[in-house]
Amino acid sequence: MLDLDTREWLLTNGLGSFASGTLSDVRTRMYHGWLFAATNPPSGRTLLLSHLEASLELPKQVIALGTNFWGSGQIDPTGYELLRYFDINPVPKWVWGEDNWQITRQLVMPHGLGGGEGESGRGGDGVRFFSPPPVLPISPSFCHRLLIQYRYEGSDVAILRLRLLIGDRDFHSQQKATLGLQFSQLLGQGQVCLQAINSGQFGTPWHLRWTRGNYQPDAFWYWNYHLPEETRRGLSDREDLYSPGYLTVALMPGDAVTLEAKVGFPDKLQTVLTDDIFAEAIEAEQERLSHIFGWGEGARGMGKITTSIPNTQCPIPNAQYQIWQQLLRASDQFIVYRTSIAGPSVIAGYHWFNDYGRNILIALPGLTLVPQRFDLAKGLLETLGCYCRHGLIPNTLPDGESEPFYNSIDAALWWIETLGLYLEATQDWQFLAQQYPVVQQIYKAFIGGTRYNIQVDSTDGLIGWDARGVALTWMDAIVDGQPVTPRRGKPVEINALWYSALCWASRWAEILSEQEIVTEPSRLAKQAQRYSQQAQQVKASLQQFWNSQLGYLYDTIEPDDGRNFQVRPNAVIALSLAHCAFSAQQGQQILQRATDRLLTPYGLRTLDPSDRSYVGKYTGNSEQRDRSYHQGTVWSWLIGPYIRAWQRFHPNQALPFDWQPLLEHFLSDACLNSISEIFDGDEPHTPRGAIAQAWSVAELIRHIRS
């Protein structure tokens, strides 16, 4: 196992479907497979095609190219020993070989949204952002597919044998061979249609087709695959996969075979599959991204952005520009179309997260404003604004008939903060006029009181909340029904967001009072004055958080008026917002302690290591990991607030942060061309959690020029 490279790769299709695995081609997680199809975009992700087990037959030898972990502890076959090369750009590519032969495999997952209404929209983002419910348009067409291409070079004619390993299971589980689970297959010319039948229920139909070869039905189960990453996470770690048959392909030197796995029954009108389609799919994806980001056009200030990216060890021409392109490509992997809202959303992270309101809003500036995807930003803000209820923005968006889940005190405040950043970038006052009623709804609900006993304290103007068994801030881990970091009362960053929201509201009311697009300008002028007065009250009251002995901010003022003096990054968030209530001296002291106690090469720790509650490693079973989630674990996205705060309070000093480790992580660690969700608080700061996290990538994009 020491020779196995278990770093990971990821492909996505803009609908929530994905493919993922390791560089050595061995599956280590339940989330590794070649076609996880989002049957209800971006949800309902279902494993259909795990992989193709490949072997190459030469005149005097049979070579197994695959690698598998088994429950017995064996690694068999050991194809990784013949793996000579892997590259992630532009698509995952493996090369196996010896002196007299070489076989190359590439995978590409075409973007899945297109056709009919909703194929494209202004701004070239590849998604038309419809108005949210209750009025829904005709759904756009969806396509979930994966293209696979093998190419052979050698001195002899070879036989490539590809055995299908398939499933039909939710991506959060493992498949087990049972009497109730069967698979049907219907063989046609150059293709086979497959569908599971589980206890009388039909699964998702899909089909595989190929450019050359002969398919032989030969059905049986492979039992007891071992998934060591799930073992380390304290989860079920065994899987059974079904094989309906195999494809045999005769290859002359230089020959290729291309396969397509696609959700749905075969379409009689579909184009003929050729080897050229693979290269065309790569080209089409590059054109799509180029259209969005203006690559090669000198558009949108890209040259200015890329020239300031720090030097790296990446041995490629124009390395800085190519790294920037890879960052933007990584950001696009999180953008999805959600059917339940008929509009855009953002997957929080792969493999296992869905789209969450808070995460969308924190990630939005880096994902959309920096690359000037303003229509996308507008669509996201409009969607979340439409779901505002009782002054709250949902943290979980609805699937089908389900209801949104309003378990966040800060999503509504982040919505106002992010709306402000969008408006500063676009001067889109017409959109402000449309969204201003949402701003008023949030304001009135917080003033008058809303769910979870969220209410502004009339004595000091600060926001507090008091509800047991829930965690409403971003530190939201719950174990056995109890929050690990409860933070009931008045959390510091919540009230900093509240202050910034009042400042925004005052500015917006004043702007709208001067616009011809609104009525009753005098009423708006009075609102602007009221918001400004309340902002001044909150600014003064925020001094209650100042701990002069520690030179830091209390993390929470508790319901009994006690102070939580733990050193957490929430104080840094409070310094980083568009409007800040703290003095230069306070800000500098806070940043000094955060630099000394929280800053790492990959982000900020969530707790001072000297705190008795500190946990330095994010390991163990699910409960152990949840208990350490915000108790010292490093969160990469927090480097963004730290940089914004530093630039505010030390405008003429160099940033005490070296981009090199994080860039190297992006380029060559964990999941290539993405950023992990979290890292251990203790050195060497091993990456943990989701292998690709939206707000981690977004903050890197937002500040790489700093």
XYZ file of C-alpha atoms in Angstrom:
706
model
C 0.000 0.000 0.000
C 2.963 2.320 0.445
C 3.310 2.652 -3.326
C -0.343 3.509 -3.877
C -1.087 7.128 -4.703
C -4.482 7.749 -3.138
C -4.721 11.425 -4.008
C -8.030 12.060 -5.728
C -9.571 13.521 -8.871
C -13.045 14.896 -9.531
C -15.260 15.506 -12.548
C -18.672 17.198 -12.366
C -21.398 18.063 -14.879
C -23.219 21.147 -13.561
C -26.195 19.097 -12.375
C -24.739 17.448 -9.266
C -23.532 14.320 -11.065
C -19.887 13.473 -10.599
C -17.094 10.984 -11.188
C -14.214 10.532 -8.791
C -11.400 8.198 -7.843
C -7.706 8.044 -7.025
C -4.594 8.590 -9.072
C -3.578 4.954 -8.620
C -7.062 3.923 -9.826
C -8.002 2.090 -6.636
C -11.334 2.875 -4.973
C -10.914 3.937 -1.344
C -14.325 5.560 -0.646
C -17.990 4.849 -1.177
C -17.917 8.072 -3.219
C -15.509 6.689 -5.810
C -17.031 5.700 -9.113
C -17.303 6.821 -12.692
C -20.960 7.792 -12.875
C -22.851 9.115 -9.876
C -25.969 10.494 -11.529
C -27.999 13.277 -9.868
C -31.450 11.926 -10.683
C -33.129 15.016 -9.182
C -30.494 17.684 -9.836
C -28.458 18.321 -7.828
C -29.797 15.638 -5.481
C -30.646 11.968 -5.812
C -27.034 11.098 -6.580
C -26.896 7.409 -7.472
C -23.947 5.187 -8.324
C -24.576 3.511 -11.682
C -21.150 2.756 -13.165
C -18.425 2.020 -10.647
C -15.645 1.351 -13.151
C -14.392 -0.892 -15.911
C -11.977 -3.600 -14.808
C -9.430 -3.702 -17.636
C -6.951 -6.326 -18.766
C -4.658 -6.364 -21.795
C -3.917 -9.619 -23.581
C -0.683 -9.813 -25.575
C 0.694 -12.873 -27.398
C 2.690 -14.069 -24.395
C 1.087 -12.420 -21.396
C -2.175 -11.233 -19.859
C -1.855 -7.983 -17.926
C -4.403 -6.880 -15.334
C -4.521 -3.080 -15.209
C -6.885 -2.663 -12.275
C -6.218 -2.310 -8.551
C -8.638 -3.308 -5.806
C -8.665 -3.478 -2.028
C -10.437 -6.558 -0.680
C -11.940 -7.317 2.693
C -9.390 -10.106 3.135
C -6.631 -7.492 3.227
C -5.310 -8.355 -0.213
C -4.583 -5.926 -3.023
C -5.477 -7.701 -6.248
C -4.785 -7.135 -9.050
C -1.835 -4.768 -8.702
C -2.142 -2.745 -11.874
C -0.820 0.313 -10.054
C 2.655 -1.230 -10.337
C 2.448 -0.738 -14.114
C 1.041 2.787 -13.902
C 3.612 5.092 -15.442
C 1.891 8.457 -15.594
C -1.130 10.443 -14.471
C -2.266 13.920 -15.477
C -5.346 15.889 -14.465
C -5.316 18.549 -17.184
C -7.455 18.931 -19.165
C -9.089 15.649 -18.052
C -7.922 12.682 -15.934
C -5.451 10.567 -17.889
C -3.688 7.345 -16.884
C -0.873 5.628 -18.777
C 0.081 2.025 -18.022
C 2.941 0.374 -19.811
C 6.109 -1.649 -20.148
C 8.827 -1.740 -22.801
C 6.659 -3.292 -25.527
C 3.219 -1.837 -24.825
C 1.329 1.175 -23.491
C -2.348 1.730 -22.780
C -3.808 5.181 -22.095
C -7.191 5.885 -20.536
C -8.960 9.215 -20.319
C -12.306 10.252 -18.815
C -14.451 13.278 -19.524
C -17.857 14.235 -18.095
C -19.612 16.690 -20.451
C -21.636 19.529 -18.978
C -25.151 18.202 -18.517
C -27.422 21.212 -18.903
C -28.694 22.128 -22.366
C -31.288 21.828 -25.049
C -34.607 23.582 -25.389
C -35.545 26.295 -22.958
C -32.909 27.194 -20.402
C -29.933 26.192 -22.496
C -28.146 29.460 -22.127
C -28.604 32.906 -20.701
C -27.148 36.375 -20.797
C -23.604 36.385 -19.528
C -22.672 33.057 -21.092
C -22.853 31.002 -17.905
C -24.534 28.076 -19.652
C -27.594 28.333 -17.402
C -30.653 30.465 -17.835
C -31.636 31.618 -14.371
C -35.362 31.443 -14.205
C -37.515 33.134 -11.623
C -37.944 30.933 -8.558
C -41.258 29.262 -7.642
C -44.207 29.425 -7.650
C -44.084 30.054 -11.413
C -41.767 27.497 -13.036
C -40.735 27.402 -16.693
C -40.440 24.386 -18.893
C -37.556 22.356 -17.520
C -34.364 22.355 -19.559
C -33.076 19.044 -20.822
C -30.582 17.183 -18.674
C -27.855 14.824 -19.802
C -25.792 12.732 -17.391
C -23.013 10.955 -19.239
C -19.382 9.949 -19.089
C -17.027 9.353 -21.995
C -14.160 6.897 -21.634
C -11.373 6.394 -24.149
C -8.600 3.794 -24.257
C -5.704 4.074 -26.706
C -3.162 1.323 -27.330
C 0.451 1.535 -28.479
C 2.694 -1.491 -28.831
C 4.564 -3.888 -31.076
C 1.815 -6.542 -31.250
C -1.902 -6.806 -31.781
C -3.606 -6.714 -28.382
C -6.941 -7.673 -26.875
C -8.425 -5.229 -24.390
C -11.011 -6.770 -22.089
C -13.278 -4.399 -20.157
C -15.511 -5.886 -17.475
C -18.395 -3.692 -16.271
C -18.776 -3.168 -12.518
C -22.079 -1.484 -11.773
C -24.538 -0.620 -9.030
C -27.718 1.202 -8.180
C -27.342 2.779 -4.766
C -27.482 6.106 -2.983
C -24.054 7.711 -2.902
C -24.051 7.738 0.917
C -24.244 3.949 1.202
C -22.602 0.732 0.038
C -24.182 -1.882 -2.183
C -24.716 -5.414 -0.917
C -25.572 -8.468 -2.985
C -29.038 -9.627 -1.929
C -31.690 -11.872 -3.428
C -33.927 -8.830 -3.846
C -31.413 -6.900 -5.948
C -31.205 -7.883 -9.597
C -30.050 -6.195 -12.790
C -31.606 -6.494 -16.213
C -29.640 -5.947 -19.396
C -30.819 -5.577 -22.958
C -28.120 -5.992 -25.567
C -28.321 -4.035 -28.821
C -26.004 -3.152 -31.662
C -22.930 -1.620 -30.042
C -24.666 -0.962 -26.751
C -26.234 -2.510 -23.667
C -29.085 -1.033 -21.623
C -28.979 -1.684 -17.865
C -31.452 -1.252 -15.036
C -31.655 -2.450 -11.452
C -34.739 -4.072 -9.947
C -34.644 -3.943 -6.150
C -37.481 -5.689 -4.299
C -39.804 -5.012 -7.211
C -38.784 -1.355 -7.589
C -37.155 -0.285 -10.837
C -33.916 1.656 -10.587
C -32.434 4.290 -12.849
C -32.069 3.072 -16.456
C -28.818 3.798 -18.251
C -26.868 2.448 -21.150
C -23.315 1.898 -22.273
C -22.249 2.041 -25.906
C -18.891 1.641 -27.646
C -17.159 2.350 -30.936
C -15.736 -1.149 -31.414
C -15.668 -4.540 -29.730
C -17.905 -7.470 -28.851
C -19.945 -7.579 -25.677
C -20.469 -10.861 -23.850
C -23.129 -11.155 -21.122
C -21.465 -12.913 -18.193
C -23.226 -11.911 -15.007
C -22.023 -12.405 -11.451
C -21.232 -10.511 -8.257
C -17.870 -9.376 -6.960
C -18.072 -9.463 -3.165
C -16.300 -7.695 -0.368
C -14.450 -4.734 -1.841
C -12.726 -2.849 0.966
C -12.984 0.944 1.238
C -10.169 1.993 3.603
C -11.122 5.681 3.773
C -14.487 4.659 5.204
C -12.667 2.472 7.737
C -10.714 5.535 8.857
C -13.950 7.522 9.109
C -15.536 4.850 11.303
C -18.182 3.993 8.704
C -19.261 0.860 6.872
C -16.376 -0.108 4.606
C -17.477 -3.080 2.467
C -19.095 -3.068 -0.972
C -20.395 -5.630 -3.459
C -20.479 -4.756 -7.162
C -22.372 -6.481 -9.933
C -20.856 -7.336 -13.300
C -23.354 -7.954 -16.141
C -20.654 -8.834 -18.688
C -17.565 -7.667 -20.495
C -16.444 -6.040 -23.728
C -13.619 -7.529 -25.804
C -11.776 -5.177 -28.181
C -9.048 -6.126 -30.671
C -6.560 -3.275 -31.003
C -3.837 -2.642 -33.510
C -1.026 -0.293 -32.456
C -2.430 3.254 -32.476
C -6.067 2.095 -32.193
C -8.546 3.558 -29.723
C -11.905 2.523 -28.336
C -14.386 5.049 -26.941
C -17.276 4.247 -24.623
C -20.178 6.350 -23.415
C -22.148 5.716 -20.231
C -25.384 7.719 -20.263
C -28.458 7.903 -18.067
C -31.738 6.939 -19.704
C -32.827 4.539 -22.395
C -31.023 4.682 -25.751
C -32.270 7.358 -28.113
C -32.756 6.293 -31.707
C -31.904 9.831 -32.831
C -28.616 10.105 -30.955
C -25.472 10.690 -32.978
C -23.229 7.793 -33.885
C -20.491 7.308 -31.316
C -17.020 7.815 -32.789
C -13.553 8.173 -31.319
C -13.565 11.838 -32.375
C -16.447 12.564 -30.009
C -14.107 12.286 -27.045
C -11.808 15.067 -28.258
C -14.842 17.103 -29.285
C -16.242 16.829 -25.748
C -13.008 18.158 -24.270
C -13.005 20.999 -26.786
C -16.658 21.818 -26.081
C -15.977 22.035 -22.351
C -13.013 24.303 -22.934
C -15.142 26.523 -25.172
C -17.878 26.653 -22.535
C -15.405 27.753 -19.866
C -13.715 30.191 -22.238
C -17.097 31.755 -22.982
C -17.820 32.159 -19.267
C -14.415 33.429 -18.168
C -13.181 35.157 -21.323
C -10.065 33.039 -21.685
C -7.955 34.055 -24.632
C -9.969 37.227 -25.198
C -8.059 39.566 -22.919
C -11.429 40.177 -21.302
C -12.462 41.007 -17.765
C -9.024 42.018 -16.586
C -7.669 38.482 -16.623
C -4.181 39.591 -17.573
C -3.999 41.924 -14.608
C -5.230 39.231 -12.263
C -2.876 36.515 -13.334
C 0.295 38.561 -13.381
C 0.164 38.971 -9.603
C -0.235 35.303 -8.721
C 2.828 34.237 -6.713
C 5.518 32.152 -8.336
C 5.081 28.417 -7.959
C 7.101 25.326 -8.677
C 4.656 24.295 -11.405
C 6.949 23.400 -14.371
C 4.670 24.628 -17.176
C 4.801 27.612 -19.523
C 2.768 30.623 -18.406
C 2.298 28.914 -15.053
C 0.548 31.821 -13.369
C -2.113 32.141 -16.053
C -2.666 28.387 -16.169
C -3.055 28.218 -12.385
C -5.641 30.993 -12.621
C -7.512 29.022 -15.264
C -7.404 25.932 -13.079
C -8.795 27.920 -10.154
C -11.679 29.216 -12.256
C -12.337 25.720 -13.631
C -12.381 24.424 -10.056
C -14.868 27.130 -9.073
C -17.206 26.128 -11.890
C -17.387 22.547 -10.578
C -19.567 23.775 -7.706
C -22.125 25.630 -9.844
C -25.237 23.500 -10.397
C -28.766 23.782 -11.674
C -31.424 22.951 -9.067
C -34.687 21.633 -10.472
C -36.783 22.442 -7.396
C -36.087 26.162 -7.811
C -35.501 26.132 -11.575
C -32.346 28.123 -11.079
C -28.711 28.181 -10.010
C -27.215 26.871 -6.826
C -23.804 25.993 -5.406
C -22.753 22.608 -4.090
C -20.984 23.266 -0.779
C -18.469 20.492 -1.345
C -17.753 17.129 -2.907
C -18.301 14.354 -2.401
C -21.097 14.423 0.139
C -22.495 17.931 0.615
C -25.568 19.489 -0.951
C -26.179 23.202 -1.483
C -26.535 25.273 1.696
C -27.641 28.893 1.952
C -24.842 30.100 4.216
C -22.144 28.393 2.154
C -23.546 29.794 -1.093
C -23.461 33.341 0.231
C -19.967 33.174 1.702
C -18.631 31.596 -1.493
C -20.533 33.909 -3.855
C -18.010 36.780 -4.098
C -15.139 34.492 -5.096
C -17.196 32.264 -7.364
C -19.085 35.012 -9.157
C -18.012 38.597 -8.464
C -14.272 38.229 -9.023
C -14.727 36.423 -12.391
C -17.616 38.818 -13.165
C -20.326 36.177 -13.441
C -22.832 38.807 -12.412
C -25.921 37.072 -13.811
C -25.029 34.020 -11.768
C -24.570 36.129 -8.633
C -27.900 37.821 -9.248
C -29.654 34.489 -9.784
C -28.288 33.073 -6.537
C -29.260 36.143 -4.530
C -32.721 36.260 -6.083
C -33.355 32.576 -5.391
C -32.356 32.802 -1.740
C -34.253 36.043 -1.306
C -37.441 34.423 -2.611
C -37.195 31.807 0.139
C -36.914 34.355 2.948
C -39.500 33.453 5.602
C -39.921 35.053 9.018
C -36.828 37.093 8.199
C -34.653 33.991 7.771
C -32.883 32.611 4.706
C -32.935 28.803 4.548
C -29.730 26.897 5.028
C -31.137 23.872 3.189
C -33.033 24.305 -0.067
C -36.059 22.117 -0.832
C -36.084 18.908 -2.841
C -39.394 18.013 -4.480
C -42.201 18.487 -1.975
C -39.902 19.047 0.996
C -39.725 22.339 2.840
C -36.649 24.547 3.182
C -34.860 24.194 6.509
C -34.449 27.489 8.353
C -31.754 26.535 10.860
C -29.449 29.530 10.500
C -29.325 32.866 12.255
C -26.639 34.254 9.984
C -27.703 33.257 6.445
C -30.080 36.233 6.237
C -27.331 38.597 7.405
C -24.835 37.078 4.970
C -27.462 37.607 2.269
C -27.514 41.342 3.009
C -23.709 41.497 3.169
C -23.341 39.665 -0.135
C -26.078 41.710 -1.790
C -24.067 44.769 -0.805
C -20.923 43.411 -2.448
C -22.897 42.584 -5.598
C -24.370 46.078 -5.748
C -20.985 47.704 -5.195
C -19.647 45.713 -8.147
C -22.598 46.310 -10.504
C -24.459 49.457 -9.387
C -27.607 47.483 -10.216
C -30.076 49.717 -8.421
C -33.040 48.207 -10.248
C -32.187 44.876 -8.600
C -31.834 46.661 -5.265
C -35.342 48.050 -5.664
C -36.622 44.531 -6.324
C -34.827 43.049 -3.324
C -35.293 45.887 -0.864
C -38.545 44.385 0.511
C -36.509 41.313 1.532
C -34.079 43.589 3.384
C -37.042 45.154 5.205
C -38.502 41.749 6.007
C -35.240 40.626 7.600
C -34.952 43.869 9.549
C -38.514 43.744 10.885
C -38.241 40.073 11.861
C -35.014 40.594 13.797
C -36.395 43.681 15.522
C -39.739 42.082 16.399
C -38.462 38.571 17.040
C -38.582 35.389 15.003
C -37.886 31.668 15.277
C -35.464 30.266 17.859
C -36.084 33.336 20.037
C -33.969 35.417 17.688
C -34.520 39.054 18.576
C -32.793 42.387 18.934
C -32.209 43.330 22.560
C -33.979 46.675 22.999
C -31.465 47.762 25.640
C -28.356 47.600 23.454
C -29.571 46.880 19.909
C -27.614 43.606 19.664
C -29.041 40.379 18.272
C -29.441 37.419 20.592
C -30.986 33.996 20.379
C -31.849 31.300 22.890
C -32.996 27.872 21.753
C -31.608 24.571 23.007
C -30.652 21.611 20.844
C -29.863 23.650 17.740
C -26.729 25.299 16.378
C -27.589 28.376 14.313
C -24.155 29.815 13.513
C -21.609 28.380 11.091
C -20.153 26.378 13.995
C -23.059 23.983 13.731
C -21.857 20.497 14.770
C -24.383 18.575 16.873
C -23.684 15.311 18.732
C -26.425 13.336 20.478
C -28.832 16.211 19.998
C -26.536 18.748 21.658
C -24.481 21.444 19.908
C -20.741 21.053 20.414
C -20.296 24.837 20.360
C -23.775 26.114 21.389
C -23.027 29.863 21.101
C -26.468 30.791 22.447
C -26.837 34.440 23.295
C -25.101 37.119 21.245
C -22.337 35.707 18.987
C -19.733 38.254 17.968
C -19.769 37.763 14.173
C -23.572 37.728 14.114
C -23.676 41.168 15.665
C -20.885 42.395 13.417
C -22.996 41.220 10.470
C -26.010 42.981 12.000
C -24.059 46.228 12.229
C -22.923 45.913 8.623
C -26.488 45.093 7.544
C -27.806 48.275 9.186
C -25.096 50.312 7.451
C -26.012 48.760 4.105
C -29.729 49.315 4.715
C -29.159 52.973 5.545
C -27.091 53.499 2.390
C -29.625 51.658 0.222
C -32.624 53.561 1.560
C -30.789 56.795 0.792
C -29.873 55.641 -2.722
C -33.407 54.482 -3.458
C -34.855 57.748 -2.166
C -32.900 59.477 -4.934
C -33.926 57.069 -7.686
C -36.855 57.616 -10.023
C -37.717 53.894 -9.883
C -39.347 54.136 -6.429
C -42.256 55.977 -4.895
C -42.383 57.746 -1.531
C -38.752 58.905 -1.440
C -39.405 60.828 1.791
C -40.334 57.578 3.577
C -37.106 55.991 2.400
C -35.106 58.979 3.614
C -36.608 58.531 7.072
C -35.764 54.814 6.954
C -32.184 55.668 6.075
C -31.962 57.903 9.122
C -33.477 55.254 11.412
C -31.117 52.545 10.143
C -28.158 54.876 10.620
C -29.145 55.685 14.195
C -29.545 52.000 15.032
C -26.193 51.226 13.417
C -24.540 53.775 15.701
C -26.198 52.152 18.720
C -24.975 48.710 17.660
C -21.496 50.044 16.975
C -21.284 51.367 20.525
C -22.758 48.162 21.974
C -20.253 45.988 20.123
C -17.661 47.321 22.566
C -19.202 44.905 25.061
C -17.292 42.212 23.187
C -13.915 43.852 23.775
C -11.709 41.961 26.225
C -9.003 44.500 27.051
C -6.981 42.043 29.119
C -6.788 39.533 26.280
C -6.681 42.071 23.467
C -9.369 40.078 21.696
C -13.136 39.850 21.315
C -15.350 37.649 23.442
C -16.786 34.967 21.207
C -20.290 35.136 22.689
C -22.204 37.121 25.275
C -24.272 34.354 26.793
C -27.977 34.559 27.764
C -27.033 35.074 31.421
C -24.708 37.907 30.314
C -21.625 35.753 30.879
C -18.693 36.117 28.491
C -17.130 33.337 26.441
C -13.472 34.311 26.189
C -12.274 31.485 23.936
C -10.001 32.662 21.123
C -11.864 31.719 17.961
C -11.773 33.086 14.397
C -15.210 34.680 14.714
C -13.504 37.841 15.943
C -11.570 37.956 12.672
C -14.809 37.550 10.708
C -16.153 40.549 12.647
C -13.207 42.639 11.423
C -13.537 41.557 7.796
C -16.998 42.758 6.815
C -17.787 45.707 4.578
C -18.533 47.849 7.651
C -16.457 47.421 10.792
C -17.275 48.782 14.262
C -13.866 48.346 15.890
C -11.010 50.791 16.179
C -7.639 50.496 14.476
C -5.945 49.718 17.788
C -8.457 46.983 18.599
C -8.250 45.509 15.127
C -4.476 45.350 15.237
C -4.462 43.643 18.637
C -7.074 41.116 17.510
C -5.100 40.304 14.381
C -1.876 39.910 16.345
C -3.428 37.273 18.599
C -5.147 35.567 15.658
C -1.821 35.480 13.824
C -0.039 34.013 16.847
C -2.675 31.455 17.876
C -4.907 30.648 14.906
C -3.056 31.240 11.638
C -1.669 28.211 9.745
C -0.432 27.802 6.152
C -3.910 26.546 5.165
C -6.306 28.830 7.022
C -7.321 29.634 10.584
C -7.779 27.225 13.463
C -11.210 27.304 15.032
C -9.777 27.391 18.559
C -6.575 28.446 20.275
C -4.346 25.362 20.805
C -3.803 26.393 24.420
C -7.524 26.041 25.143
C -8.356 22.899 27.112
C -11.138 22.122 24.617
C -8.728 22.149 21.674
C -8.604 19.009 19.490
C -5.632 18.966 17.148
C -6.609 16.143 14.804
C -9.868 15.579 12.967
C -9.955 11.791 13.163
C -11.982 8.895 14.556
C -15.583 7.895 14.100
C -18.401 10.227 13.145
C -19.039 11.402 16.706
C -15.358 12.022 17.412
C -14.963 13.971 14.199
C -18.066 16.062 14.849
C -16.762 16.918 18.319
C -13.527 18.231 16.826
C -15.092 19.962 13.814
C -14.878 23.465 15.324
C -12.569 22.778 18.236
C -9.249 23.529 16.606
C -9.695 22.155 13.109
C -8.372 24.505 10.418
C -10.934 25.858 7.968
C -9.407 27.062 4.737
C -12.168 29.561 3.912
C -11.252 31.578 6.994
C -8.090 32.810 5.307
C -10.365 35.149 3.353
C -11.718 37.050 6.376
C -8.196 37.150 7.838
C -6.814 38.770 4.673
C -9.650 41.287 4.437
C -9.155 42.244 8.087
C -5.387 42.520 7.632
C -5.793 44.761 4.600
C -8.123 47.013 6.600
C -5.927 47.396 9.688
C -2.462 46.978 8.137
C -2.885 48.529 4.683
C 0.828 49.242 4.281
C 2.221 46.016 5.744
C 2.922 42.773 3.938
C 0.468 39.991 4.579
C 2.015 37.479 7.043
C 0.775 34.560 4.984
C 2.661 32.532 2.389
C 0.414 31.428 -0.464
C 2.806 28.691 -1.538
C 1.570 25.807 0.705
C -2.082 26.413 -0.179
C -1.297 26.685 -3.892
C 0.745 23.502 -3.740
C -2.163 21.832 -1.995
C -4.450 23.018 -4.777
C -2.150 21.787 -7.522
C -0.887 18.503 -6.146
C -2.417 17.365 -2.837
C -5.614 15.637 -1.660
C -7.930 16.363 -4.624
C -5.893 17.715 -7.506
C -7.090 21.147 -8.658
C -9.273 21.811 -5.660
C -9.063 22.775 -1.976
C -10.053 20.585 0.945
C -12.746 21.585 3.387
C -10.593 21.408 6.527
C -7.128 20.529 7.850
C -5.829 19.237 11.166
C -5.042 21.993 13.640
C -1.784 20.257 14.515
C 1.119 20.035 12.117
C 1.550 18.779 9.446
C -2.042 20.019 8.989
C -3.269 16.942 7.115
C -6.202 17.743 4.786
C -9.522 16.308 5.980
C -13.235 16.424 5.300
C -14.642 17.024 1.836
C -11.940 16.850 -0.835
C -13.275 19.885 -2.735
C -14.992 22.746 -0.908
C -16.657 25.689 -2.620
C -15.877 28.439 -0.142
C -12.272 27.236 0.199
C -11.754 27.644 -3.550
C -13.774 30.871 -3.601
C -11.637 32.617 -0.998
C -8.449 31.608 -2.798
C -9.831 33.162 -5.986
C -10.959 36.232 -4.093
C -7.559 36.978 -2.586
C -4.840 35.327 -4.658
C -3.956 38.801 -5.945
C -3.313 40.116 -2.438
